[in-house]
């Protein structure tokens, strides 16, 4: 008898995070919802492949990324769409106008990043994955994640928000 996770019971705990990642990948609410649905279906179908004791969120994010890649290959989606204004609720911002404007500017800059950098930024900085976990999720070497993050930080730093002081930090 194998020790298994109650996947049906656990999936609802990850839906919001999966949807948010689907939105980062696709930039469209309806596509994000479809990605989450396909991810849940595939996870349930392949539940025997989940290794108890490992992180379910990483496994689900890996499935979602795989579903996305397969969808992109199948439909040749272009990456020129932007997150609609109605999708702002996916990103929690405070009520102050200055904070809202700042969050909007950051979101716009992140949207202009290449998809590979956007994915790395989301997984590491939003979801809190380690570089190794992000690399495994995206099936790339950890050095690639580090490079993508460095390039993303450099691109984001070039467009400094007025009134925000930029500090230079040496990373080791």
PDB file of C-alpha atoms in Angstrom:
ATOM      1  CA  UNK A   1       0.000   0.000   0.000  1.00  0.00           C
ATOM      2  CA  UNK A   2       1.538   3.329  -1.042  1.00  0.00           C
ATOM      3  CA  UNK A   3       1.419   6.540   0.930  1.00  0.00           C
ATOM      4  CA  UNK A   4      -0.304   9.050  -1.286  1.00  0.00           C
ATOM      5  CA  UNK A   5      -1.345  12.654  -1.040  1.00  0.00           C
ATOM      6  CA  UNK A   6      -5.064  13.459  -1.209  1.00  0.00           C
ATOM      7  CA  UNK A   7      -4.578  15.421  -4.413  1.00  0.00           C
ATOM      8  CA  UNK A   8      -8.276  16.278  -4.785  1.00  0.00           C
ATOM      9  CA  UNK A   9      -8.220  17.781  -1.313  1.00  0.00           C
ATOM     10  CA  UNK A  10      -4.918  19.611  -1.804  1.00  0.00           C
ATOM     11  CA  UNK A  11      -5.459  21.126  -5.279  1.00  0.00           C
ATOM     12  CA  UNK A  12      -7.830  23.903  -4.139  1.00  0.00           C
ATOM     13  CA  UNK A  13      -5.051  25.254  -1.894  1.00  0.00           C
ATOM     14  CA  UNK A  14      -2.918  26.007  -4.964  1.00  0.00           C
ATOM     15  CA  UNK A  15      -5.490  27.291  -7.471  1.00  0.00           C
ATOM     16  CA  UNK A  16      -4.856  31.014  -6.900  1.00  0.00           C
ATOM     17  CA  UNK A  17      -1.089  30.608  -7.189  1.00  0.00           C
ATOM     18  CA  UNK A  18      -1.429  28.442 -10.311  1.00  0.00           C
ATOM     19  CA  UNK A  19      -3.808  30.964 -11.876  1.00  0.00           C
ATOM     20  CA  UNK A  20      -1.401  33.800 -11.136  1.00  0.00           C
ATOM     21  CA  UNK A  21       1.437  31.868 -12.804  1.00  0.00           C
ATOM     22  CA  UNK A  22      -0.843  31.059 -15.740  1.00  0.00           C
ATOM     23  CA  UNK A  23      -1.536  34.782 -16.047  1.00  0.00           C
ATOM     24  CA  UNK A  24       2.179  35.592 -15.970  1.00  0.00           C
ATOM     25  CA  UNK A  25       2.794  33.075 -18.744  1.00  0.00           C
ATOM     26  CA  UNK A  26      -0.181  33.814 -20.984  1.00  0.00           C
ATOM     27  CA  UNK A  27      -1.056  37.404 -20.063  1.00  0.00           C
ATOM     28  CA  UNK A  28      -4.739  36.539 -20.557  1.00  0.00           C
ATOM     29  CA  UNK A  29      -7.263  35.692 -17.849  1.00  0.00           C
ATOM     30  CA  UNK A  30      -9.176  33.114 -19.877  1.00  0.00           C
ATOM     31  CA  UNK A  31      -5.999  31.346 -20.987  1.00  0.00           C
ATOM     32  CA  UNK A  32      -4.753  31.325 -17.383  1.00  0.00           C
ATOM     33  CA  UNK A  33      -8.009  29.682 -16.293  1.00  0.00           C
ATOM     34  CA  UNK A  34      -7.669  27.075 -19.051  1.00  0.00           C
ATOM     35  CA  UNK A  35      -4.074  26.392 -18.015  1.00  0.00           C
ATOM     36  CA  UNK A  36      -5.096  25.837 -14.396  1.00  0.00           C
ATOM     37  CA  UNK A  37      -7.899  23.513 -15.438  1.00  0.00           C
ATOM     38  CA  UNK A  38      -5.560  21.509 -17.699  1.00  0.00           C
ATOM     39  CA  UNK A  39      -2.942  21.420 -14.937  1.00  0.00           C
ATOM     40  CA  UNK A  40      -5.429  20.066 -12.392  1.00  0.00           C
ATOM     41  CA  UNK A  41      -6.652  17.451 -14.845  1.00  0.00           C
ATOM     42  CA  UNK A  42      -3.121  16.334 -15.693  1.00  0.00           C
ATOM     43  CA  UNK A  43      -2.139  16.292 -11.993  1.00  0.00           C
ATOM     44  CA  UNK A  44      -5.100  14.062 -11.174  1.00  0.00           C
ATOM     45  CA  UNK A  45      -4.325  11.785 -14.130  1.00  0.00           C
ATOM     46  CA  UNK A  46      -0.656  11.539 -13.144  1.00  0.00           C
ATOM     47  CA  UNK A  47      -1.130  11.587  -9.357  1.00  0.00           C
ATOM     48  CA  UNK A  48       0.775   8.316  -9.046  1.00  0.00           C
ATOM     49  CA  UNK A  49       3.882  10.167 -10.283  1.00  0.00           C
ATOM     50  CA  UNK A  50       3.866  12.642  -7.384  1.00  0.00           C
ATOM     51  CA  UNK A  51       6.490  11.710  -4.824  1.00  0.00           C
ATOM     52  CA  UNK A  52       5.103  12.111  -1.273  1.00  0.00           C
ATOM     53  CA  UNK A  53       7.395  14.230   0.859  1.00  0.00           C
ATOM     54  CA  UNK A  54       8.305  16.550  -2.018  1.00  0.00           C
ATOM     55  CA  UNK A  55       6.772  19.953  -2.654  1.00  0.00           C
ATOM     56  CA  UNK A  56       3.373  19.677  -4.299  1.00  0.00           C
ATOM     57  CA  UNK A  57       3.487  23.325  -5.417  1.00  0.00           C
ATOM     58  CA  UNK A  58       6.693  22.760  -7.413  1.00  0.00           C
ATOM     59  CA  UNK A  59       5.205  19.660  -9.037  1.00  0.00           C
ATOM     60  CA  UNK A  60       2.045  21.581 -10.004  1.00  0.00           C
ATOM     61  CA  UNK A  61       4.031  24.561 -11.340  1.00  0.00           C
ATOM     62  CA  UNK A  62       6.129  22.169 -13.430  1.00  0.00           C
ATOM     63  CA  UNK A  63       2.967  20.617 -14.866  1.00  0.00           C
ATOM     64  CA  UNK A  64       1.490  24.054 -15.603  1.00  0.00           C
ATOM     65  CA  UNK A  65       4.687  25.150 -17.348  1.00  0.00           C
ATOM     66  CA  UNK A  66       4.674  21.961 -19.429  1.00  0.00           C
ATOM     67  CA  UNK A  67       1.015  22.486 -20.380  1.00  0.00           C
ATOM     68  CA  UNK A  68       1.870  26.064 -21.391  1.00  0.00           C
ATOM     69  CA  UNK A  69       4.835  25.025 -23.527  1.00  0.00           C
ATOM     70  CA  UNK A  70       2.711  22.390 -25.246  1.00  0.00           C
ATOM     71  CA  UNK A  71      -0.040  24.933 -25.871  1.00  0.00           C
ATOM     72  CA  UNK A  72       2.403  27.493 -27.283  1.00  0.00           C
ATOM     73  CA  UNK A  73       3.882  24.908 -29.600  1.00  0.00           C
ATOM     74  CA  UNK A  74       0.444  23.724 -30.709  1.00  0.00           C
ATOM     75  CA  UNK A  75      -1.156  27.111 -31.279  1.00  0.00           C
ATOM     76  CA  UNK A  76       1.850  29.341 -32.082  1.00  0.00           C
ATOM     77  CA  UNK A  77       0.664  32.002 -29.615  1.00  0.00           C
ATOM     78  CA  UNK A  78       2.370  35.357 -29.913  1.00  0.00           C
ATOM     79  CA  UNK A  79       3.765  36.992 -26.813  1.00  0.00           C
ATOM     80  CA  UNK A  80       2.726  40.543 -27.680  1.00  0.00           C
ATOM     81  CA  UNK A  81      -0.369  40.713 -25.477  1.00  0.00           C
ATOM     82  CA  UNK A  82      -0.308  42.714 -22.278  1.00  0.00           C
ATOM     83  CA  UNK A  83      -2.080  42.076 -19.022  1.00  0.00           C
ATOM     84  CA  UNK A  84      -5.423  43.842 -19.337  1.00  0.00           C
ATOM     85  CA  UNK A  85      -6.301  46.606 -16.923  1.00  0.00           C
ATOM     86  CA  UNK A  86      -9.081  44.352 -15.622  1.00  0.00           C
ATOM     87  CA  UNK A  87      -6.412  41.853 -14.591  1.00  0.00           C
ATOM     88  CA  UNK A  88      -4.863  44.264 -12.113  1.00  0.00           C
ATOM     89  CA  UNK A  89      -6.675  42.515  -9.284  1.00  0.00           C
ATOM     90  CA  UNK A  90      -4.307  39.582  -9.780  1.00  0.00           C
ATOM     91  CA  UNK A  91      -1.605  41.808  -8.320  1.00  0.00           C
ATOM     92  CA  UNK A  92      -2.350  43.026  -4.827  1.00  0.00           C
ATOM     93  CA  UNK A  93      -1.649  46.743  -4.461  1.00  0.00           C
ATOM     94  CA  UNK A  94      -2.379  49.149  -1.645  1.00  0.00           C
ATOM     95  CA  UNK A  95      -5.061  51.798  -1.794  1.00  0.00           C
ATOM     96  CA  UNK A  96      -2.733  54.788  -2.053  1.00  0.00           C
ATOM     97  CA  UNK A  97      -2.505  56.364  -5.496  1.00  0.00           C
ATOM     98  CA  UNK A  98       1.304  56.534  -5.334  1.00  0.00           C
ATOM     99  CA  UNK A  99       1.571  52.827  -4.498  1.00  0.00           C
ATOM    100  CA  UNK A 100      -0.960  51.954  -7.186  1.00  0.00           C
ATOM    101  CA  UNK A 101       0.936  53.985  -9.789  1.00  0.00           C
ATOM    102  CA  UNK A 102       4.243  52.443  -8.726  1.00  0.00           C
ATOM    103  CA  UNK A 103       2.802  48.909  -8.902  1.00  0.00           C
ATOM    104  CA  UNK A 104       1.372  49.648 -12.358  1.00  0.00           C
ATOM    105  CA  UNK A 105       4.749  50.932 -13.584  1.00  0.00           C
ATOM    106  CA  UNK A 106       6.542  47.858 -12.215  1.00  0.00           C
ATOM    107  CA  UNK A 107       3.968  45.565 -13.816  1.00  0.00           C
ATOM    108  CA  UNK A 108       4.382  47.338 -17.175  1.00  0.00           C
ATOM    109  CA  UNK A 109       8.181  46.986 -16.999  1.00  0.00           C
ATOM    110  CA  UNK A 110       7.932  43.314 -16.119  1.00  0.00           C
ATOM    111  CA  UNK A 111       5.515  42.803 -19.019  1.00  0.00           C
ATOM    112  CA  UNK A 112       8.166  44.162 -21.386  1.00  0.00           C
ATOM    113  CA  UNK A 113      10.701  41.562 -20.265  1.00  0.00           C
ATOM    114  CA  UNK A 114      11.214  38.544 -22.508  1.00  0.00           C
ATOM    115  CA  UNK A 115       9.087  35.562 -21.460  1.00  0.00           C
ATOM    116  CA  UNK A 116      12.048  33.593 -20.078  1.00  0.00           C
ATOM    117  CA  UNK A 117      13.041  36.481 -17.776  1.00  0.00           C
ATOM    118  CA  UNK A 118       9.407  37.085 -16.756  1.00  0.00           C
ATOM    119  CA  UNK A 119       9.065  33.432 -15.747  1.00  0.00           C
ATOM    120  CA  UNK A 120      12.254  33.495 -13.680  1.00  0.00           C
ATOM    121  CA  UNK A 121      11.238  36.752 -11.945  1.00  0.00           C
ATOM    122  CA  UNK A 122       7.814  35.341 -11.105  1.00  0.00           C
ATOM    123  CA  UNK A 123       8.997  32.002  -9.766  1.00  0.00           C
ATOM    124  CA  UNK A 124      11.875  33.400  -7.674  1.00  0.00           C
ATOM    125  CA  UNK A 125      10.613  36.803  -6.549  1.00  0.00           C
ATOM    126  CA  UNK A 126       6.850  36.262  -6.384  1.00  0.00           C
ATOM    127  CA  UNK A 127       6.530  32.558  -5.578  1.00  0.00           C
ATOM    128  CA  UNK A 128       9.717  32.400  -3.499  1.00  0.00           C
ATOM    129  CA  UNK A 129      11.221  29.409  -5.282  1.00  0.00           C
ATOM    130  CA  UNK A 130      14.969  28.921  -4.885  1.00  0.00           C
ATOM    131  CA  UNK A 131      17.090  29.253  -8.002  1.00  0.00           C
ATOM    132  CA  UNK A 132      17.391  25.454  -8.077  1.00  0.00           C
ATOM    133  CA  UNK A 133      13.622  24.966  -7.741  1.00  0.00           C
ATOM    134  CA  UNK A 134      12.928  27.497 -10.498  1.00  0.00           C
ATOM    135  CA  UNK A 135      15.517  25.795 -12.719  1.00  0.00           C
ATOM    136  CA  UNK A 136      13.902  22.409 -12.170  1.00  0.00           C
ATOM    137  CA  UNK A 137      10.415  23.829 -12.794  1.00  0.00           C
ATOM    138  CA  UNK A 138      11.508  25.359 -16.102  1.00  0.00           C
ATOM    139  CA  UNK A 139      13.839  22.457 -16.998  1.00  0.00           C
ATOM    140  CA  UNK A 140      16.910  24.686 -17.411  1.00  0.00           C
ATOM    141  CA  UNK A 141      20.284  24.830 -15.624  1.00  0.00           C
ATOM    142  CA  UNK A 142      20.446  26.897 -12.430  1.00  0.00           C
ATOM    143  CA  UNK A 143      22.999  29.181 -14.118  1.00  0.00           C
ATOM    144  CA  UNK A 144      20.373  30.035 -16.729  1.00  0.00           C
ATOM    145  CA  UNK A 145      17.976  31.158 -13.978  1.00  0.00           C
ATOM    146  CA  UNK A 146      20.723  33.292 -12.426  1.00  0.00           C
ATOM    147  CA  UNK A 147      21.507  34.845 -15.797  1.00  0.00           C
ATOM    148  CA  UNK A 148      17.840  35.519 -16.582  1.00  0.00           C
ATOM    149  CA  UNK A 149      17.353  37.187 -13.196  1.00  0.00           C
ATOM    150  CA  UNK A 150      20.493  39.296 -13.599  1.00  0.00           C
ATOM    151  CA  UNK A 151      19.379  40.408 -17.067  1.00  0.00           C
ATOM    152  CA  UNK A 152      15.856  41.137 -15.789  1.00  0.00           C
ATOM    153  CA  UNK A 153      17.208  43.212 -12.874  1.00  0.00           C
ATOM    154  CA  UNK A 154      19.447  45.120 -15.272  1.00  0.00           C
ATOM    155  CA  UNK A 155      16.561  45.812 -17.666  1.00  0.00           C
ATOM    156  CA  UNK A 156      14.264  46.883 -14.834  1.00  0.00           C
ATOM    157  CA  UNK A 157      16.936  49.136 -13.303  1.00  0.00           C
ATOM    158  CA  UNK A 158      17.347  51.045 -16.574  1.00  0.00           C
ATOM    159  CA  UNK A 159      13.818  52.397 -16.290  1.00  0.00           C
ATOM    160  CA  UNK A 160      13.880  53.856 -12.793  1.00  0.00           C
ATOM    161  CA  UNK A 161      10.604  55.194 -11.456  1.00  0.00           C
ATOM    162  CA  UNK A 162      10.801  58.989 -10.910  1.00  0.00           C
ATOM    163  CA  UNK A 163      11.123  59.791  -7.240  1.00  0.00           C
ATOM    164  CA  UNK A 164      12.505  56.377  -6.330  1.00  0.00           C
ATOM    165  CA  UNK A 165      16.173  56.375  -5.410  1.00  0.00           C
ATOM    166  CA  UNK A 166      18.131  53.590  -7.029  1.00  0.00           C
ATOM    167  CA  UNK A 167      20.809  52.009  -4.898  1.00  0.00           C
ATOM    168  CA  UNK A 168      23.631  49.980  -6.299  1.00  0.00           C
ATOM    169  CA  UNK A 169      24.320  46.713  -4.537  1.00  0.00           C
ATOM    170  CA  UNK A 170      27.122  44.277  -5.125  1.00  0.00           C
ATOM    171  CA  UNK A 171      25.890  40.705  -5.393  1.00  0.00           C
ATOM    172  CA  UNK A 172      28.126  37.779  -4.559  1.00  0.00           C
TER     173      UNK A 172
END
